[in-house]
Short mmCIF file of C-alpha atoms in Angstrom, two decimals:
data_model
loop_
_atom_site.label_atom_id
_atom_site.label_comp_id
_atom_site.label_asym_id
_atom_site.label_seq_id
_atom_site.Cartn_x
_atom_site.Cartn_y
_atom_site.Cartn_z
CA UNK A 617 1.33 172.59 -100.82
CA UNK A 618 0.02 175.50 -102.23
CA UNK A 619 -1.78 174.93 -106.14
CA UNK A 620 -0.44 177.16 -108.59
CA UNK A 621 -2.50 179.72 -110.54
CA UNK A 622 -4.04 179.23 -113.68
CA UNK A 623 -2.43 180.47 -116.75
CA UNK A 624 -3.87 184.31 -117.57
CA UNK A 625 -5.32 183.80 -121.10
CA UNK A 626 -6.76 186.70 -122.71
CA UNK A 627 -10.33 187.37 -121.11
CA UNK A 628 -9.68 185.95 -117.80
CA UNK A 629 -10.41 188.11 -115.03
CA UNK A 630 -7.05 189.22 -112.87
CA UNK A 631 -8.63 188.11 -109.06
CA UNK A 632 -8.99 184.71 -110.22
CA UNK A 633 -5.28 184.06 -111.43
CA UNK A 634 -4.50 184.86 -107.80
CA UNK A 635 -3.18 181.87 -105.40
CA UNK A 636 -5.83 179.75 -103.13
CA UNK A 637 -4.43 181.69 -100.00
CA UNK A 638 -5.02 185.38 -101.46
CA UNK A 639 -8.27 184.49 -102.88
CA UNK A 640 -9.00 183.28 -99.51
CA UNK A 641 -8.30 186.34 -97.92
CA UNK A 642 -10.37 188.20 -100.42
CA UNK A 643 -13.63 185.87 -99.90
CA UNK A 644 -13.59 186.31 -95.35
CA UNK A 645 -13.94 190.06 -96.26
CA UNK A 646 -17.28 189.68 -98.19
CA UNK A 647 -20.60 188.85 -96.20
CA UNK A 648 -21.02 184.62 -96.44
CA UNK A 649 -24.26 185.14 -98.56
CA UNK A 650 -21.79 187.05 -100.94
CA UNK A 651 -18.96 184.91 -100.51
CA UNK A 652 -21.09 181.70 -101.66
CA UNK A 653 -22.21 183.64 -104.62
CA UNK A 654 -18.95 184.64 -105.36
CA UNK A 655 -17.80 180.63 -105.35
CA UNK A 656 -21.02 180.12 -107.89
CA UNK A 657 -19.18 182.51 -110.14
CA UNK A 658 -16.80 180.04 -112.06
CA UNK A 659 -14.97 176.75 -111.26
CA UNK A 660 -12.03 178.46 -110.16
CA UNK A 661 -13.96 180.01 -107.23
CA UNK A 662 -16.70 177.08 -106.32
CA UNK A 663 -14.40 175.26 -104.11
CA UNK A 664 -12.99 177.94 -102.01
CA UNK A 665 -16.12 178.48 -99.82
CA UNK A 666 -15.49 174.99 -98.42
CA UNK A 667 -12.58 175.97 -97.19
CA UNK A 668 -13.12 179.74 -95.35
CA UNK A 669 -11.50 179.56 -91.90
CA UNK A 670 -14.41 181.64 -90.47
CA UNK A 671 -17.94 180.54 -91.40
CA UNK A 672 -21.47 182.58 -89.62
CA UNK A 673 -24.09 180.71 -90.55
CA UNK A 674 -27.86 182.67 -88.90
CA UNK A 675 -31.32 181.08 -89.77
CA UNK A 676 -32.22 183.97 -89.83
CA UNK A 677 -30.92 184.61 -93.49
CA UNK A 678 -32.38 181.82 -94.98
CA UNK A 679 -36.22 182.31 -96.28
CA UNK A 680 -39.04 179.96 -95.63
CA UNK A 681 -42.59 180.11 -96.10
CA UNK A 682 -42.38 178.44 -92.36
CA UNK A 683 -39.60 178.39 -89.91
CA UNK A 684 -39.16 174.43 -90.83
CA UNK A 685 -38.33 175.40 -94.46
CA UNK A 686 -35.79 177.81 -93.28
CA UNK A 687 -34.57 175.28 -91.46
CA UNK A 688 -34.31 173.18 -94.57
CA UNK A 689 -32.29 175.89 -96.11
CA UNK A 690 -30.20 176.45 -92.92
CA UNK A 691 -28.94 172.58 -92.75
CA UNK A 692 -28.90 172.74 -96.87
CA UNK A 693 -26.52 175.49 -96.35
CA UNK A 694 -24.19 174.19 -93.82
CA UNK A 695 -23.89 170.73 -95.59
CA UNK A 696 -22.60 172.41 -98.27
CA UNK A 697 -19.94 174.94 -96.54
CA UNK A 698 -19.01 172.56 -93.59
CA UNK A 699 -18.24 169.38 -96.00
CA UNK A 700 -15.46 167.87 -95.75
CA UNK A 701 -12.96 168.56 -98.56
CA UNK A 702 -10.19 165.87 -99.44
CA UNK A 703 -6.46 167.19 -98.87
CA UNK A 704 -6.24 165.75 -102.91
CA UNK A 705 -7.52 168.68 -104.13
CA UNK A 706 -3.97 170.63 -103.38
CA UNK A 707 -5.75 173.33 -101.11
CA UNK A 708 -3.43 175.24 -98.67
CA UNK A 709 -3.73 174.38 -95.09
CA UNK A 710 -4.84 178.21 -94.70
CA UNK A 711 -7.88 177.13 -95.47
CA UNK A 712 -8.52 174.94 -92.17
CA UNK A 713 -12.14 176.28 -90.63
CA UNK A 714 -11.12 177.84 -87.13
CA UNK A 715 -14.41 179.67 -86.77
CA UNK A 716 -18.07 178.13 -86.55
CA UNK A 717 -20.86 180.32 -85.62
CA UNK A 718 -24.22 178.83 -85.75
CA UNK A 719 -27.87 180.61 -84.87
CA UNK A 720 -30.27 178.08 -85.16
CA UNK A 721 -33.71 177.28 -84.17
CA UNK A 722 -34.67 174.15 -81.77
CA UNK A 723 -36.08 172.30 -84.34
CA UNK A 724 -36.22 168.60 -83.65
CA UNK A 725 -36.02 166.66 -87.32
CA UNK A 726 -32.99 169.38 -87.76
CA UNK A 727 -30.96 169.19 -84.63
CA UNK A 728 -29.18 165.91 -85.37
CA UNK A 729 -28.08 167.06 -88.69
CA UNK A 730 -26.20 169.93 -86.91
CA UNK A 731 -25.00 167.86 -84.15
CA UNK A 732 -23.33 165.47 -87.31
CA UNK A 733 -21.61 168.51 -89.17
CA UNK A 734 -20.32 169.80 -86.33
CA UNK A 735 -18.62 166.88 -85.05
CA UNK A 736 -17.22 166.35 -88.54
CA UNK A 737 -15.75 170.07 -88.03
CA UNK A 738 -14.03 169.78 -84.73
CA UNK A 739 -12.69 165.92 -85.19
CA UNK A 740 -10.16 167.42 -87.29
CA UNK A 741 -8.69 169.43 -83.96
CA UNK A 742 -8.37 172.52 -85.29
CA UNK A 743 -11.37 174.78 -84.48
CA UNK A 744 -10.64 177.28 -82.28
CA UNK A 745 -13.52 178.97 -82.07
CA UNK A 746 -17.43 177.35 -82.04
CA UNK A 747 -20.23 179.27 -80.83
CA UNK A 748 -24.06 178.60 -80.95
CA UNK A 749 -27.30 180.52 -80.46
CA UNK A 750 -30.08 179.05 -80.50
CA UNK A 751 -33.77 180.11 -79.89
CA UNK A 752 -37.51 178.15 -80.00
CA UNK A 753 -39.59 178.54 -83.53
CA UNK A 754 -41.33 182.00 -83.93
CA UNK A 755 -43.94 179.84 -84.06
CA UNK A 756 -42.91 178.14 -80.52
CA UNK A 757 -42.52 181.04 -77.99
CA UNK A 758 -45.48 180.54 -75.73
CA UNK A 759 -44.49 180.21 -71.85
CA UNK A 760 -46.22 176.83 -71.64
CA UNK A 761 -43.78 175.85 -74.12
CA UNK A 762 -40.24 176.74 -72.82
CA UNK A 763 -40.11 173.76 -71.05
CA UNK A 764 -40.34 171.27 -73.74
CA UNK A 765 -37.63 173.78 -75.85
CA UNK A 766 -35.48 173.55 -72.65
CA UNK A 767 -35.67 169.76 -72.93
CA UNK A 768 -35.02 168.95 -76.35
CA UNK A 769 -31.86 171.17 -76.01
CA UNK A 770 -30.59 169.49 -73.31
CA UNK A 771 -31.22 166.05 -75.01
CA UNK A 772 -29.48 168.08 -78.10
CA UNK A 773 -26.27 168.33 -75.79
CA UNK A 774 -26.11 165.13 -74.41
CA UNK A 775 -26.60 163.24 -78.17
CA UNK A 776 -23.57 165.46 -79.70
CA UNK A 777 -21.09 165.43 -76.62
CA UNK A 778 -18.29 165.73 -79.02
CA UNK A 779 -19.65 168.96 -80.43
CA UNK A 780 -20.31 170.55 -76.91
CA UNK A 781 -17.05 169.76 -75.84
CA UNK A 782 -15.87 172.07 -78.20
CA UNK A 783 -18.16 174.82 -77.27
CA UNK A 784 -16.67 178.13 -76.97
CA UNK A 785 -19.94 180.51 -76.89
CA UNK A 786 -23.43 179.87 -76.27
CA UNK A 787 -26.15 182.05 -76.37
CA UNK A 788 -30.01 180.48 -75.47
CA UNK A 789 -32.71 182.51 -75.86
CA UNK A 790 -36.87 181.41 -74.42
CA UNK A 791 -35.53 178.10 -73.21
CA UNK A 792 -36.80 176.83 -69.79
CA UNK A 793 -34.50 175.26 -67.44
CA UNK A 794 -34.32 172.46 -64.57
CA UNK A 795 -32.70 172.64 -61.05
CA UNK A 796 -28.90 171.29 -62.38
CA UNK A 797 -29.64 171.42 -66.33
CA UNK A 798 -27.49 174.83 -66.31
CA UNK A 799 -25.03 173.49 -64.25
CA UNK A 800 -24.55 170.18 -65.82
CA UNK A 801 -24.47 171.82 -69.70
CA UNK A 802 -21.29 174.42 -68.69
CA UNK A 803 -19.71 171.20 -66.54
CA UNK A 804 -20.29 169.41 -69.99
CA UNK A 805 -18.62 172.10 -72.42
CA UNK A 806 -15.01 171.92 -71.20
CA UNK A 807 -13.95 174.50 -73.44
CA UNK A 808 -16.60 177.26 -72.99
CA UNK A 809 -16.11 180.76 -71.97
CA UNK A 810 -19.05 182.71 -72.30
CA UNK A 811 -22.55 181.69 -71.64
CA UNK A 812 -25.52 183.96 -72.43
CA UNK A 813 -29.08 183.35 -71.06
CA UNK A 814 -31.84 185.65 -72.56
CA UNK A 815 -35.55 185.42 -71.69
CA UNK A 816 -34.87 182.38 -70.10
CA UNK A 817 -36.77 181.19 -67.26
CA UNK A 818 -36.60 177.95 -64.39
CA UNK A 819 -39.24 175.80 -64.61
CA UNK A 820 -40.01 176.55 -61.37
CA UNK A 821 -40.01 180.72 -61.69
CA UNK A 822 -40.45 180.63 -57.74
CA UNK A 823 -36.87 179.32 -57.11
CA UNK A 824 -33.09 179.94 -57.43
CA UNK A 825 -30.73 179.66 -60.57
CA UNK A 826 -27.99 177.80 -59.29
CA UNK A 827 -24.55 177.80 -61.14
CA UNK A 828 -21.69 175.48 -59.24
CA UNK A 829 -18.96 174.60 -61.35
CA UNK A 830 -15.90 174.35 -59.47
CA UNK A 831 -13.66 172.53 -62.42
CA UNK A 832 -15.26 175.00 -65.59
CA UNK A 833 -13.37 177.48 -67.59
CA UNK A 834 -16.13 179.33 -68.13
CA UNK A 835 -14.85 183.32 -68.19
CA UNK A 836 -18.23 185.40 -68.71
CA UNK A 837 -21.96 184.71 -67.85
CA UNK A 838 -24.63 187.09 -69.13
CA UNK A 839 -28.33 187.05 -67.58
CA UNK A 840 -31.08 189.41 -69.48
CA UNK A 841 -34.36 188.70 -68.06
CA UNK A 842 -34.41 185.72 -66.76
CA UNK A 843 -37.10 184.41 -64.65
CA UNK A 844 -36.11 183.20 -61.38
CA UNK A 845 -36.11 184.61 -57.54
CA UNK A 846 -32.16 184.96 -57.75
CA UNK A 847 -28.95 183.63 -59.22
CA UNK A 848 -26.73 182.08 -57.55
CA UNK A 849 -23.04 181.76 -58.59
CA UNK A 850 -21.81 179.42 -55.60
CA UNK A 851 -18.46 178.36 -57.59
CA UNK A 852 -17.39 179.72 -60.94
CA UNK A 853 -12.90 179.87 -60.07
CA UNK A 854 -12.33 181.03 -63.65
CA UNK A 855 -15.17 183.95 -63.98
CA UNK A 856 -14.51 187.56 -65.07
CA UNK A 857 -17.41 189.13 -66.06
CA UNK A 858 -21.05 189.17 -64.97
CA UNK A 859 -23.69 190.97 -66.79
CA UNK A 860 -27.55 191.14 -65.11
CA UNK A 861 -30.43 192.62 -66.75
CA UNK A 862 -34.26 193.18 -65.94
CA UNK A 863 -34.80 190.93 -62.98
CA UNK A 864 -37.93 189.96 -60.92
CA UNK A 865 -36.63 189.87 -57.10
CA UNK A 866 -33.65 191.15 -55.21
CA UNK A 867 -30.46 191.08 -55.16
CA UNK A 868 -30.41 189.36 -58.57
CA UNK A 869 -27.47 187.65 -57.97
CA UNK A 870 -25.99 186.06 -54.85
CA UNK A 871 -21.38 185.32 -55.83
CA UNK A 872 -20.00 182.83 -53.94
CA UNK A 873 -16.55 181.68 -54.58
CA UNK A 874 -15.47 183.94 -57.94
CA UNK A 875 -11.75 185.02 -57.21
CA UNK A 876 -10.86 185.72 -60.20
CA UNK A 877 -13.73 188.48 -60.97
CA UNK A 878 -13.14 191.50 -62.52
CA UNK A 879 -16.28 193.61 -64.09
CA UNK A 880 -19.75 193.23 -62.71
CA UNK A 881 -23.01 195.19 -64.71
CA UNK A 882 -26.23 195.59 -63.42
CA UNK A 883 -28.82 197.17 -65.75
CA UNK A 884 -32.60 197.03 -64.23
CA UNK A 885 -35.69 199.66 -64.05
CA UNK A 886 -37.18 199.00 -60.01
CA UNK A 887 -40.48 197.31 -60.17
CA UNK A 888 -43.25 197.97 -57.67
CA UNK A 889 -43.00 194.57 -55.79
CA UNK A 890 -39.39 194.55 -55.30
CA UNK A 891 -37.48 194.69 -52.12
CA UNK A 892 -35.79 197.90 -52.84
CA UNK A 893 -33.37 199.21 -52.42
CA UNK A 894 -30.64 196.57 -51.71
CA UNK A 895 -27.34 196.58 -50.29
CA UNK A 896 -24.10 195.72 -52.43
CA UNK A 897 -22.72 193.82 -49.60
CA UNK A 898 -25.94 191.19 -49.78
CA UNK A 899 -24.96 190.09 -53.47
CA UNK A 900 -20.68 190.65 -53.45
CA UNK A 901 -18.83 188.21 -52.36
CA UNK A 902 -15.70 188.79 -50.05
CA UNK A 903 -13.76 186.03 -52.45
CA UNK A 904 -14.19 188.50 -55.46
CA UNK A 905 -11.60 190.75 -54.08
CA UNK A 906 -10.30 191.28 -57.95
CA UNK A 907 -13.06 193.48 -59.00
CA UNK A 908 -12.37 196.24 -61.24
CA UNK A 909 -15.27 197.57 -62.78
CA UNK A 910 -18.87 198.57 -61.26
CA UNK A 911 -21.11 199.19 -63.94
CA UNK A 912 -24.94 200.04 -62.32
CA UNK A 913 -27.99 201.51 -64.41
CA UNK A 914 -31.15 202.21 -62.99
CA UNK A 915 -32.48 203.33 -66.25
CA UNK A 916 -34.00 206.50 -64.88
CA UNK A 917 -35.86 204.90 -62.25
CA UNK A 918 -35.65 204.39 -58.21
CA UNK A 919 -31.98 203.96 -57.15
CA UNK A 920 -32.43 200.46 -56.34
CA UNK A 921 -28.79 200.41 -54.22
CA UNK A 922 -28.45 201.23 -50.58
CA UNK A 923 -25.26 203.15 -49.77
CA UNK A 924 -23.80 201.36 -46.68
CA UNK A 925 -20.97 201.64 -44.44
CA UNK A 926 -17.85 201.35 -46.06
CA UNK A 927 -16.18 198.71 -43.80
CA UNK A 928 -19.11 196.19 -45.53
CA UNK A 929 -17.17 196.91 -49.03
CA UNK A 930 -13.78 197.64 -49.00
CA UNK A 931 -12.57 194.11 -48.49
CA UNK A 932 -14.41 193.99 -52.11
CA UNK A 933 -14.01 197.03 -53.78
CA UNK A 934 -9.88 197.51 -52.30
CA UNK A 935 -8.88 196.71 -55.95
CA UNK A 936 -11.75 198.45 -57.87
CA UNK A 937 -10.87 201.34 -60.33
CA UNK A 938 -13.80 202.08 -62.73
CA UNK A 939 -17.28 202.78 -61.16
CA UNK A 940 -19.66 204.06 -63.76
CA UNK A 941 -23.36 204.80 -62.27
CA UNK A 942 -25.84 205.42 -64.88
CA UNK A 943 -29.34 206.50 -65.14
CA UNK A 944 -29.80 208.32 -62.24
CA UNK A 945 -33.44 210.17 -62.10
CA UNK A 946 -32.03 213.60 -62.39
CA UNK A 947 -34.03 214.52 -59.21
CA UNK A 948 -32.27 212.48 -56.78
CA UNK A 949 -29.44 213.93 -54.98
CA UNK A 950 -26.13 212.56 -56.15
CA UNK A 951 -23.79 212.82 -52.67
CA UNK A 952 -24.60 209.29 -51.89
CA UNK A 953 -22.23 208.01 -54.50
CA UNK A 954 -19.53 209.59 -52.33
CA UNK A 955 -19.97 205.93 -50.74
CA UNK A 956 -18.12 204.84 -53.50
CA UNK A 957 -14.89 206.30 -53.12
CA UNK A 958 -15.24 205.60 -48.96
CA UNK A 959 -15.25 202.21 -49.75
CA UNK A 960 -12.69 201.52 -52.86
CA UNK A 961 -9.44 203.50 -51.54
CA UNK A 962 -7.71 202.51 -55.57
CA UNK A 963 -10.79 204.34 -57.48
CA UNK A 964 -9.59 206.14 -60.10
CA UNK A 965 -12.83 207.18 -62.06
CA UNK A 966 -15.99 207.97 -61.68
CA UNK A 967 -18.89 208.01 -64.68
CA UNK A 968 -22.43 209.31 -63.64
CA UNK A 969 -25.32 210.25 -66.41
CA UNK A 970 -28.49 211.58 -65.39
CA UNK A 971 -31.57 212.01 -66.60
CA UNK A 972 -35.56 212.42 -66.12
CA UNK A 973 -37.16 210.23 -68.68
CA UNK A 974 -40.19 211.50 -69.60
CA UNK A 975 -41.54 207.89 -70.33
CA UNK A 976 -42.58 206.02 -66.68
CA UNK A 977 -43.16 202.26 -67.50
CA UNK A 978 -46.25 200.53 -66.04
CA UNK A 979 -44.98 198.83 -62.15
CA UNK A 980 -42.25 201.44 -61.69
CA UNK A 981 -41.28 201.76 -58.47
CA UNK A 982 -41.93 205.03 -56.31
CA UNK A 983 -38.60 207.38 -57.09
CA UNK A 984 -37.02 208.21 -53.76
CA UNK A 985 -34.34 210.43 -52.93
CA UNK A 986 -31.20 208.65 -51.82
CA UNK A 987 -29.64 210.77 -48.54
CA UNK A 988 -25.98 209.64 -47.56
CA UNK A 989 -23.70 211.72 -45.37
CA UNK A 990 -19.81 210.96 -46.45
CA UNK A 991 -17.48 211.12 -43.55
CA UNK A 992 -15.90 214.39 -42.30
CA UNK A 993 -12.69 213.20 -42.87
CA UNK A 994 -13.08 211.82 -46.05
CA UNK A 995 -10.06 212.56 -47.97
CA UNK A 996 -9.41 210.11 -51.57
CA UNK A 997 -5.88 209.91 -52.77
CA UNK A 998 -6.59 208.06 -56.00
CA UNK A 999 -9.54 209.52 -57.95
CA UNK A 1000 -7.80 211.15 -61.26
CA UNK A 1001 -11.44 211.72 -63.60
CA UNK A 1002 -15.04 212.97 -62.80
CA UNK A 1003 -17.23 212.29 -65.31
CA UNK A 1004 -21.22 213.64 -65.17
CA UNK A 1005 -23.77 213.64 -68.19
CA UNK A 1006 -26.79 215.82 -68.17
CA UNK A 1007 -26.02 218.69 -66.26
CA UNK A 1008 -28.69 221.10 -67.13
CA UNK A 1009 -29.19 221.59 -63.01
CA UNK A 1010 -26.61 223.68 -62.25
CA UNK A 1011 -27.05 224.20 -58.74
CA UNK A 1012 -27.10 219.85 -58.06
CA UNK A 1013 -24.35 219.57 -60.35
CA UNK A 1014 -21.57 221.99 -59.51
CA UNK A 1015 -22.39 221.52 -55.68
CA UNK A 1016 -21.43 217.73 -55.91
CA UNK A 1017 -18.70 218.48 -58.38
CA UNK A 1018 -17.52 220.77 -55.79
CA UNK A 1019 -17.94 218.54 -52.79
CA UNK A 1020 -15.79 215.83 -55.35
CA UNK A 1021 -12.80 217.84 -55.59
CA UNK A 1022 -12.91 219.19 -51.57
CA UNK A 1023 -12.69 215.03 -51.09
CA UNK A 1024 -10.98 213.73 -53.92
CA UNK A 1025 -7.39 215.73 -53.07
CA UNK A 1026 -5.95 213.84 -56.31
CA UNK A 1027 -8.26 214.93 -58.82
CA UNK A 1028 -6.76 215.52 -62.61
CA UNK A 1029 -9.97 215.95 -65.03
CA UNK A 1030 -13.55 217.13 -64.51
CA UNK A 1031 -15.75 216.56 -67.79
CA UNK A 1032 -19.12 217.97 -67.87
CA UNK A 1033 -21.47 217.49 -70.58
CA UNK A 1034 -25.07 217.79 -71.85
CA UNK A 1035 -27.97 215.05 -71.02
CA UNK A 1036 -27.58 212.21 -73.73
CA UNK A 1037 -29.97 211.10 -76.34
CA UNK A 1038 -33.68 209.21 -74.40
CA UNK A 1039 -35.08 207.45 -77.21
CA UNK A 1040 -38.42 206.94 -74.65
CA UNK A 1041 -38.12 210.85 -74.84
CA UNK A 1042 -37.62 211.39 -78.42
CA UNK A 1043 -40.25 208.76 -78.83
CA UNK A 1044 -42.89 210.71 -77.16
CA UNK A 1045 -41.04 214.65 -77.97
CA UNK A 1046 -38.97 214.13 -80.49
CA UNK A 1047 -37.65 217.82 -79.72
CA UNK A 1048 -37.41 217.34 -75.97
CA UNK A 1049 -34.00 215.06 -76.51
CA UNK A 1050 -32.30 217.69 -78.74
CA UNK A 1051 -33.33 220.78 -75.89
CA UNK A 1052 -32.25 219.28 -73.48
CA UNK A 1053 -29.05 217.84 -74.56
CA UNK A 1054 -27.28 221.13 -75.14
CA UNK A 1055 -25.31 222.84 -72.30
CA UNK A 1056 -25.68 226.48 -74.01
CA UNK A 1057 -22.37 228.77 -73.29
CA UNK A 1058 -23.89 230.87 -70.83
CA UNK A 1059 -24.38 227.88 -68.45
CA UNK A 1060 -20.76 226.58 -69.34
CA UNK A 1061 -19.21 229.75 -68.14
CA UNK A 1062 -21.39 229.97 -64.99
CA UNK A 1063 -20.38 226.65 -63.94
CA UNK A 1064 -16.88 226.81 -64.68
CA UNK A 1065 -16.89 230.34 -62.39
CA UNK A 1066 -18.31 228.41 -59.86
CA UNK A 1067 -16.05 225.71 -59.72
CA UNK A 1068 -13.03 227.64 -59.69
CA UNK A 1069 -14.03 230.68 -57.28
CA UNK A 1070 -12.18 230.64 -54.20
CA UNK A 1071 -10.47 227.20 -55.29
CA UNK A 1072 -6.76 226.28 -55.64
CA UNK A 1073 -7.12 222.72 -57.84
CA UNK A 1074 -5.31 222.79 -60.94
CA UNK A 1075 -7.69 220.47 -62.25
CA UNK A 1076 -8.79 220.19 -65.76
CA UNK A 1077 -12.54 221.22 -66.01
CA UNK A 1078 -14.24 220.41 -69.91
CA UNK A 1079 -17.81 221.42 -70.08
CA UNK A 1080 -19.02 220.45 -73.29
#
């Protein structure tokens, strides 16, 4: 039942005669540090924090003269928002909190505190939504460390099973893992669909990340750095989406049984001691025959792919629409991506950026060009856009735009435009990024002439 508004007397401000459920609506607009000052405001606003349906609480908001006091604050904080507020008080059931985000610290005298709120929250069966991040002490981050953070987390999950169970998001940063610790925490968070790992590492950095969780939900797993020799997915049913970034060995990942997979990324500069390049077919598994999206970024460095035979993809790639390949040295040759649409006959777009950074980070790899031959007969039904940033070589560009729309008999849209922003560039010449991002109208013209001469497409061709 919904309490009535106050009576306006003269002086009373207009927002504050409103009903609990507008004012509501007002307060998950504002920032929480401005909502909670709002509630400090007068009596008719202090007990509405308590009852937000979205609260993001981040330690990192909270000042300290050490990362325990701002701890202290943290917990101080969500004590007060996440208490439990009696129905007697006549609030509207709009007020139920359906959205817990906590970023925390692994902090030891704090961690049961948390674990209690939080299982106070979700008893009531009506959070819909519970993520956590949490990341060692500033003060904590050493290697030696990790470990120790790694354990007292997983000792976190197993005290507060209740909580976990409830777990929608989680996001662990500088935590150190053992063999079946990842495996057991998603088997032990029935409800959680993403799982992010960042600067993570095993304990042992010379073996395998293994993830085998036949009966999880779990819909999206994201890897950024993390220290291992691979990771290996050998049962994740329910997983859409795998993001990989900065590895140490390859492939980075090894899929096993992931039917219902839809968008893979792979971000990663080539590193001197790497076994490069790689072929897709060593990492893709012939279950993930749902894939849509290819996203690959080599950051400017060594093309750290091998094109290969299409008969070792197209089992994979029969269903895959989207490839996007991105920071390709603008040196290398770019007819090996023709591989591409030789192996995924339902292609329908094609992204490519290029770029020479002028910025070569220390263990690079050696940049090599990439030589691939497409078939003679090559002929692609489905491909409808062409996409290429940085195309201040004219020559390298408009021959493999040209050798796209010979193959490509479907084409619809060509878009052509200047090299985007490098910060590494801008870093070093701040004018270099600006040069060399314009496509001046001279060029345009001569590569639109060259497209068209002595071709019949009708396709659309924007340079801009």
């Amino acid at each position: 039942m919904e309490s009535p508004p106050p009576e306006l007397i003269v002086g009373d401000d207009r927002i504050s005669a409103l009903p609990d459920h507008l004012l509501l609506d007002v307060l998950e607009r504002l920032d929480l540090r401005e909502a909670v000052r709002a509630g400090a405001l007068s009596t008719r606003w202090r007990r509405l924090p308590n009852h937000l349906s979205r609260v993001h609480l981040n330690v990192g908001q909270f000042q300290g003269a050490t990362p325990l006091e701002a701890m202290d604050a943290f917990v101080g904080a969500a004590r007060a928002l996440l208490a439990v507020v009696s129905p007697a008080e006549g609030m509207c059931e709009r007020g139920a909190l359906k959205v817990l985000a906590l970023e925390f610290y692994i902090s030891s005298p704090h961690l049961s505190s948390i674990g209690r709120l939080v299982e106070d929250v979700v008893s009531s069966g009506l959070t819909e939504c519970l993520e956590f991040c949490l990341s060692p002490a500033p003060s904590s981050c050493a290697i030696l460390l990790l470990a120790g953070i790694g354990q007292q987390f997983m000792s976190f999950s197993r005290a507060y099973p209740v909580a976990f169970s409830w777990l929608t998001r989680l996001t662990l940063r500088r935590h150190a893992f053992g063999n079946s610790d990842v495996t057991d925490l998603i088997n032990a968070c029935a409800r959680l669909r993403h799982l992010t790992l960042n600067c993570c590492m095993r304990v042992d950095r010379h073996s395998a990340l293994k993830i085998d969780v036949p009966s999880s939900g779990i819909q999206e797993l994201e890897f950024s750095s993390v220290a291992c020799t691979r990771i290996e997915l050998i049962s994740v049913p329910k997983l859409r989406q795998v993001g990989c970034e900065g590895w140490l060995f390859n492939p980075p990942v090894c899929f096993g049984y992931v039917p219902e997979l839809r968008v893979v990324k792979l971000y990663s500069k080539a590193k001197a001691w790497q076994r490069v390049p790689f072929a897709l077919s060593e990492c893709l598994s012939r279950s993930a025959t749902n894939l849509l999206k290819l996203h690959l970024d080599f950051l400017h460095q060594m093309i750290w792919i091998q094109p290969e035979h299409p008969k070792q993809l197209t089992a994979i790639f029969r269903n895959l629409t989207s490839v996007f390949l991105l920071g390709i040295f603008s040196e290398c040759d770019l007819n090996w991506t023709l591989f591409f649409l030789e192996a995924a006959p339902a292609l329908q777009n094609i992204a490519l950026s290029r770029h020479s950074c002028i910025k070569t980070p220390q263990h690079s790899a050696e940049k090599t060009n990439v030589v691939w031959e497409p078939s003679k007969d090559l002929k692609h039904l489905n491909l409808k856009v062409l996409l290429i940033d940085g195309c201040e070589d004219e020559d390298k560009v408009t021959n493999y735009t040209r050798l796209v729309m010979e193959r490509a008999v479907g084409l619809k849209r060509i878009i052509l435009r200047g090299q985007l922003p490098c910060e590494d560039c801008n870093a070093i010449d701040p004018e270099s990024s600006l040069r060399r991002s314009q496509v001046d109208e001279a060029s345009r013209h001569r590569i639109k002439e060259r497209l068209t001469c002595g071709s019949s497409s009708s396709v659309d061709i924007i340079i801009c």
